[in-house]
C-alpha positions as semicolon CSV with decimal commas, in nm:
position;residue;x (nm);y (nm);z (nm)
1;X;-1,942;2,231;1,048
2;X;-1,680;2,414;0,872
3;X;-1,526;2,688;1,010
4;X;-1,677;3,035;0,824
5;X;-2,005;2,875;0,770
6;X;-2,315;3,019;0,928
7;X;-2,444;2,853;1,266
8;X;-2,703;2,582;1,194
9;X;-3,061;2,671;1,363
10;X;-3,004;2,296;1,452
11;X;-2,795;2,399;1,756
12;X;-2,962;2,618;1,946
13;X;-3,163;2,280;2,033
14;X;-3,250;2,296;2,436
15;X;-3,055;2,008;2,507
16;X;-2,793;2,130;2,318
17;X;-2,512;2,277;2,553
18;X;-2,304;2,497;2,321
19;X;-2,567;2,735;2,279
20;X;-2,629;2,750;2,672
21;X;-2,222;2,775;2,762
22;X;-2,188;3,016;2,492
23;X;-2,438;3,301;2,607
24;X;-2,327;3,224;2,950
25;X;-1,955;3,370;2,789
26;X;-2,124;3,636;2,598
27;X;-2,290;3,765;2,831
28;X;-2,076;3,734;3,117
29;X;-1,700;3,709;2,943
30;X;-1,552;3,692;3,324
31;X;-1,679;3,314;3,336
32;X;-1,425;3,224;3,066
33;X;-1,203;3,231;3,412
34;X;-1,452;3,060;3,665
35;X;-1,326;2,672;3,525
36;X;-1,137;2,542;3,225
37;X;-1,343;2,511;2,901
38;X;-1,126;2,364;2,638
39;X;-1,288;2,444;2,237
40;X;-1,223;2,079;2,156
41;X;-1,551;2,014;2,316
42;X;-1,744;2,220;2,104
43;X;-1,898;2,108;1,785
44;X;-1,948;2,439;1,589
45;X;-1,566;2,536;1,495
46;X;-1,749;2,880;1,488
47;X;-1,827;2,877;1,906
48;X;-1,456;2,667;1,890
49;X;-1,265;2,986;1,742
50;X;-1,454;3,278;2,022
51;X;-1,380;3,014;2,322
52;X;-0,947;2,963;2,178
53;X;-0,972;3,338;2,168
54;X;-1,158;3,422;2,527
55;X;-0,887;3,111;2,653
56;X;-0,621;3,347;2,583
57;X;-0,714;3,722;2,713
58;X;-0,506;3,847;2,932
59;X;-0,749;4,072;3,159
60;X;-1,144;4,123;3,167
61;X;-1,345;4,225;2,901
62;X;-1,719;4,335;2,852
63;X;-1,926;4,211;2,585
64;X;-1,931;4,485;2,337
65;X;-1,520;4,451;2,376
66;X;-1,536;4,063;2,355
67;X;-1,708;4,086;2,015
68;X;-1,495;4,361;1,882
69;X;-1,230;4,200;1,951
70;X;-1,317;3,873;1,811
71;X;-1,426;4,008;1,491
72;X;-1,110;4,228;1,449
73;X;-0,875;3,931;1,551
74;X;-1,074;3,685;1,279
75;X;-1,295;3,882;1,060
76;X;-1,564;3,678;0,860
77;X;-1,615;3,407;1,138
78;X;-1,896;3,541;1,360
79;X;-2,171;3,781;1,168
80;X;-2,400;3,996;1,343
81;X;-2,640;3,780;1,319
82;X;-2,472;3,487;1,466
83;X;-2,396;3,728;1,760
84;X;-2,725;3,768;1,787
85;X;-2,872;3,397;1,751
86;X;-2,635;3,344;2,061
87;X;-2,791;3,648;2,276
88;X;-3,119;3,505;2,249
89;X;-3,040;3,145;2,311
90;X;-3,069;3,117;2,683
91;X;-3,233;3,341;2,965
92;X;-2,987;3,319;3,217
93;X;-2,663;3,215;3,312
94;X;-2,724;3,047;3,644
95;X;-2,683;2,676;3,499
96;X;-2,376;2,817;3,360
97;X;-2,177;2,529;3,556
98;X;-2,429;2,296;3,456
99;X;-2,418;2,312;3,106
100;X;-2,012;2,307;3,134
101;X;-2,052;1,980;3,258
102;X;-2,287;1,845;3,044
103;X;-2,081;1,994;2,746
104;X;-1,774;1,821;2,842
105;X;-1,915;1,514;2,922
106;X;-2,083;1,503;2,580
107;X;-1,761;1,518;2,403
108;X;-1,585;1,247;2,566
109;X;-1,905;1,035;2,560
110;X;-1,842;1,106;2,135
111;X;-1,452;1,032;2,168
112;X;-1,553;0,683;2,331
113;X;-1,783;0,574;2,095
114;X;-1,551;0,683;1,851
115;X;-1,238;0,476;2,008
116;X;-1,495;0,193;2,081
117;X;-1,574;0,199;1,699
118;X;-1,206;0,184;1,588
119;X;-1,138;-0,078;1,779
120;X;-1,446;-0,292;1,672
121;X;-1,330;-0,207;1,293
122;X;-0,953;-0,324;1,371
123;X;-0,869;-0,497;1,751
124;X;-0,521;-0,334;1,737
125;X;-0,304;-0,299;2,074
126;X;-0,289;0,051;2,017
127;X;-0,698;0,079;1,976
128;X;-0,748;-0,088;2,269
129;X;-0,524;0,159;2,450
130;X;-0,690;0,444;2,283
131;X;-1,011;0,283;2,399
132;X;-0,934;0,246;2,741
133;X;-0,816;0,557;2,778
134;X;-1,124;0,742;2,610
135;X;-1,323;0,530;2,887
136;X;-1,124;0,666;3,204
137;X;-1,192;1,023;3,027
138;X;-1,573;0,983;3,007
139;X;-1,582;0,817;3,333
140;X;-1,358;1,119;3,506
141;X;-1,577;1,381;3,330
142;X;-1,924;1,271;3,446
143;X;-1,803;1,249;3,825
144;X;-1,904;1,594;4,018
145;X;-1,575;1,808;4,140
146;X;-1,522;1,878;4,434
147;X;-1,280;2,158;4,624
148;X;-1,089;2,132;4,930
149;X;-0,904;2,351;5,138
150;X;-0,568;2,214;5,266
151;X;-0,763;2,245;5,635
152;X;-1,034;2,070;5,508
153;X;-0,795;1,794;5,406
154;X;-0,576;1,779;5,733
155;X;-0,903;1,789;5,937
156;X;-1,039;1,472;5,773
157;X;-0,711;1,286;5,800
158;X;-0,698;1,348;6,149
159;X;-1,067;1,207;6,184
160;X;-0,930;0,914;6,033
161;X;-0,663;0,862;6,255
162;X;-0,893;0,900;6,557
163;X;-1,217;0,715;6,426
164;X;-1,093;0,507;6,103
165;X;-1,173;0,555;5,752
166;X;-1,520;0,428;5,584
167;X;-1,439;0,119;5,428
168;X;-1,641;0,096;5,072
169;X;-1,440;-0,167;4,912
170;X;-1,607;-0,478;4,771
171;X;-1,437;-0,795;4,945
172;X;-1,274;-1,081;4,753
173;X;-0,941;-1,263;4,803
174;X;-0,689;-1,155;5,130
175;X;-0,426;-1,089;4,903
176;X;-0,597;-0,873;4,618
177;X;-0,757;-0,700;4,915
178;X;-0,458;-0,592;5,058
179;X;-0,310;-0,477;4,728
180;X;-0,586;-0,298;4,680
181;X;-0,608;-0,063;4,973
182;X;-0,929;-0,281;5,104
183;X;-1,086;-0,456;4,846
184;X;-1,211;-0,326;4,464
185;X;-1,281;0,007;4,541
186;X;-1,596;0,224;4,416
187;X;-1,488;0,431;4,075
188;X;-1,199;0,191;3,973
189;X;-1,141;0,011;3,617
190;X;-0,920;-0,254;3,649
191;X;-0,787;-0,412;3,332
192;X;-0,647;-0,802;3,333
193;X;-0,399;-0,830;3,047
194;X;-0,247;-1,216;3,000
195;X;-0,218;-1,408;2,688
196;X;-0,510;-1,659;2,554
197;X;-0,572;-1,998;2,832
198;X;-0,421;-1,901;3,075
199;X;-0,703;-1,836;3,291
200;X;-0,849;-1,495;3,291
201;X;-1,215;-1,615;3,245
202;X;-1,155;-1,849;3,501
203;X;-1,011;-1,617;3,747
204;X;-1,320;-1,354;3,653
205;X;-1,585;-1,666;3,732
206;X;-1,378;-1,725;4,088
207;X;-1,381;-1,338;4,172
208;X;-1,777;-1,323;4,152
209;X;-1,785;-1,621;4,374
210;X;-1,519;-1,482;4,638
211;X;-1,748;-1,138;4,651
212;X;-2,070;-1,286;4,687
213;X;-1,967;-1,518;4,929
214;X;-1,832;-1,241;5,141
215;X;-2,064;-1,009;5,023
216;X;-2,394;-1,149;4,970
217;X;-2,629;-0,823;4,845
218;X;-2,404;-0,701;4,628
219;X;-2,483;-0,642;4,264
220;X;-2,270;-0,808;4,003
221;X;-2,304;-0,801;3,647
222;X;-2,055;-1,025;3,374
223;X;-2,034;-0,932;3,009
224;X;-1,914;-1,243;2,785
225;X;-1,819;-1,173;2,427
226;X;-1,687;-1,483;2,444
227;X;-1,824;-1,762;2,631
228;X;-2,229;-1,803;2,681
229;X;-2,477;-1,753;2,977
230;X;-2,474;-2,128;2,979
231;X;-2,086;-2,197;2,958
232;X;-2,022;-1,928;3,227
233;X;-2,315;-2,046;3,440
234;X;-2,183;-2,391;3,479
235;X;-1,855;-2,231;3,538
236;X;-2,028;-2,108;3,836
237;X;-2,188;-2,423;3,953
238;X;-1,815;-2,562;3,932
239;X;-1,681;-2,305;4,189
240;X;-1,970;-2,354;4,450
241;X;-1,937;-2,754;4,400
242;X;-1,603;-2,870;4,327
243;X;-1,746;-3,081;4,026
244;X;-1,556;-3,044;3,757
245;X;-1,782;-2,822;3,473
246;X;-1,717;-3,079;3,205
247;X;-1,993;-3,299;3,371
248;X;-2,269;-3,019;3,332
249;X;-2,252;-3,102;2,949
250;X;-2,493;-3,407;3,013
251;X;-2,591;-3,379;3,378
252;X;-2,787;-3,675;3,381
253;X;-2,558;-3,924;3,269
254;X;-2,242;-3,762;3,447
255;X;-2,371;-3,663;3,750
256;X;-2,397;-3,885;4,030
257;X;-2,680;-3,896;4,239
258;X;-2,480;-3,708;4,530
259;X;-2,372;-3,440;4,301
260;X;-2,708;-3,390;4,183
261;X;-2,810;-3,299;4,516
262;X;-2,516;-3,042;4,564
263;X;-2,585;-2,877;4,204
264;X;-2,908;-2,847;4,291
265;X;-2,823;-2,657;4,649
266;X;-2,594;-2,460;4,438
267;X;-2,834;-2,340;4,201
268;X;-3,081;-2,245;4,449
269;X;-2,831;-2,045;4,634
270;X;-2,667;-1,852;4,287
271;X;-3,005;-1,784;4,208
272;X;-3,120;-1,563;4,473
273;X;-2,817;-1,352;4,441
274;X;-2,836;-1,058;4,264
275;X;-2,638;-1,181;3,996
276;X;-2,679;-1,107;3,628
277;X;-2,515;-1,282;3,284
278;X;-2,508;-1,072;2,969
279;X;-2,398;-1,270;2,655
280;X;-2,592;-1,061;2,351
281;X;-2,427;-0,727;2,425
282;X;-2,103;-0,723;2,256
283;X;-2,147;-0,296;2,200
284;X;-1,939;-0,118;2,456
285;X;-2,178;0,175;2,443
286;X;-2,448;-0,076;2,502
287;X;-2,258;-0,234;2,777
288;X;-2,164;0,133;2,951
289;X;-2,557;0,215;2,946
290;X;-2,661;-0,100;3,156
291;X;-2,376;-0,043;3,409
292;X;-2,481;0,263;3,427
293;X;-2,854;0,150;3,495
294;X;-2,756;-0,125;3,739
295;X;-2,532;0,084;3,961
296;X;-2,809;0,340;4,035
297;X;-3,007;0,049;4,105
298;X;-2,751;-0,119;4,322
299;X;-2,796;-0,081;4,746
300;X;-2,536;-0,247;4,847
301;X;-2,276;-0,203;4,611
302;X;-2,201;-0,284;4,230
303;X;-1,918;-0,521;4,041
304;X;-1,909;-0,514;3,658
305;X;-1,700;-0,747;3,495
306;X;-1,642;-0,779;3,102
307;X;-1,478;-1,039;2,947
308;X;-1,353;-0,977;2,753
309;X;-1,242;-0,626;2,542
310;X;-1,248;-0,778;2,151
């Protein structure tokens, strides 16, 4: 929408939080100071230009002064009647916080599929980065903030130091572990950058098998958009049996009659883990929505791999 135009009737949809956030302002132009609200978020430029101007008022105001003021300070931007749509757009403001949230996380949600699409279009270094980076934003703005007092802080510290902290991480190799403060910890993207064969497919297949042996109920999902469910599965069978995975190509003749039996323990015991391969969805959008899914699902603990990024 260009800035000057008239709002769109379109917005004021229910699920729409511009509408929501901005008769929570209107109304109440002290909220403007209750948490950060940045007018990149917003769609309208209109609801963009009042939210830059409320950002930057140095005391309280009341309505009738917030719309003066607005109108004086850009004349031609906000009619009466857009005042108006935006008084009777919402019945309250005790969601206020609510729709906030849901506002920002909206927007990054957009700037990822965005960066996702740019990268899909042209697999540059600095689209990837871009990508990445519009990932850790979406992911930071749909987790819930919390506040703590310094006391708060100490006081939990010092519980730690008497009883030990809650230990969440998911389990693979001693090493890794201990780089990692306890294992791959809950919230974390990690991102394994090395150039083509040297083994980062390999190492992904091996990490699956290191947490499920240690941790047998946990959830793990692995996103190829390279190699298929079959390839990766027989990667799999490889790392339970020792047999080397060029033999799964034609079992029967390759296979000796003791290694048939050991497959065949191996594949009953990968199969009742709660282990899933996902070779069709090469969408990160579409690949962010089953995570999603899957880690509300998960009881005891989720692992998402993807493999790889282009």
């Amino acid at each position: 929408m260009n800035g000057g135009n008239k709002l769109d009737k379109k917005l004021y949809d229910p699920s729409n939080p511009e509408p929501h956030v901005m008769y929570g302002l209107y109304t109440k132009p002290e909220l403007i100071k209750s948490e950060w609200i940045d007018p990149k978020w917003f769609n309208s430029q209109q609801y963009a230009a009042v939210v830059a101007y409320m950002n930057k008022l140095p005391g309280d105001v009341d309505t009738l002064e917030l719309q003066d003021g607005f109108d004086t300070a850009h004349p031609g931007v906000m009619s009466a009647a857009d005042w108006q749509y935006i008084m009777t757009s919402d019945f309250g403001t005790s969601r206020f916080d609510w729709w906030v949230g849901k506002l920002k996380r909206d927007y990054f949600r957009s700037q990822l599929i965005k960066a996702a699409q740019a990268y899909s279009e042209e697999p540059s270094e600095d689209n990837l980065t871009a990508m990445m980076v519009a990932s850790q934003n979406a992911t930071a703005a749909s987790q819930t903030v919390t506040e703590s007092t310094i006391a708060d802080l100490a006081a939990d510290m010092e519980d730690k130091m008497i009883h030990g902290a809650a230990d969440n991480g998911i389990k693979t190799y001693f090493t890794l572990n201990n780089i990692l403060g306890g294992g791959l910890m809950p919230g974390r993207l990690l991102t394994i950058g090395a150039r083509p064969g040297v083994g980062k497919s390999a190492f992904a297949v091996n990490l699956i098998i290191e947490a499920l042996k240690q941790q047998p109920e946990l959830t793990i999902d692995m996103f190829s958009l390279e190699m298929s469910n079959a390839e990766n599965y027989n990667r799999l069978l490889a790392c339970k049996t020792g047999i080397s995975a060029g033999k799964f190509i034609n079992p029967q003749k390759s296979l000796s009659d003791a290694e048939k039996v050991e497959v065949e323990k191996a594949g009953n015991v990968l199969k009742d883990y709660r282990l899933q391969l996902y070779d069709k969805q090469v969408e990160l959008p579409q690949i962010v929505k089953t995570m999603r899914q899957r880690a509300a699902e998960a009881e005891k603990g989720y692992l998402a791999i993807v493999d790889y990024l282009d």
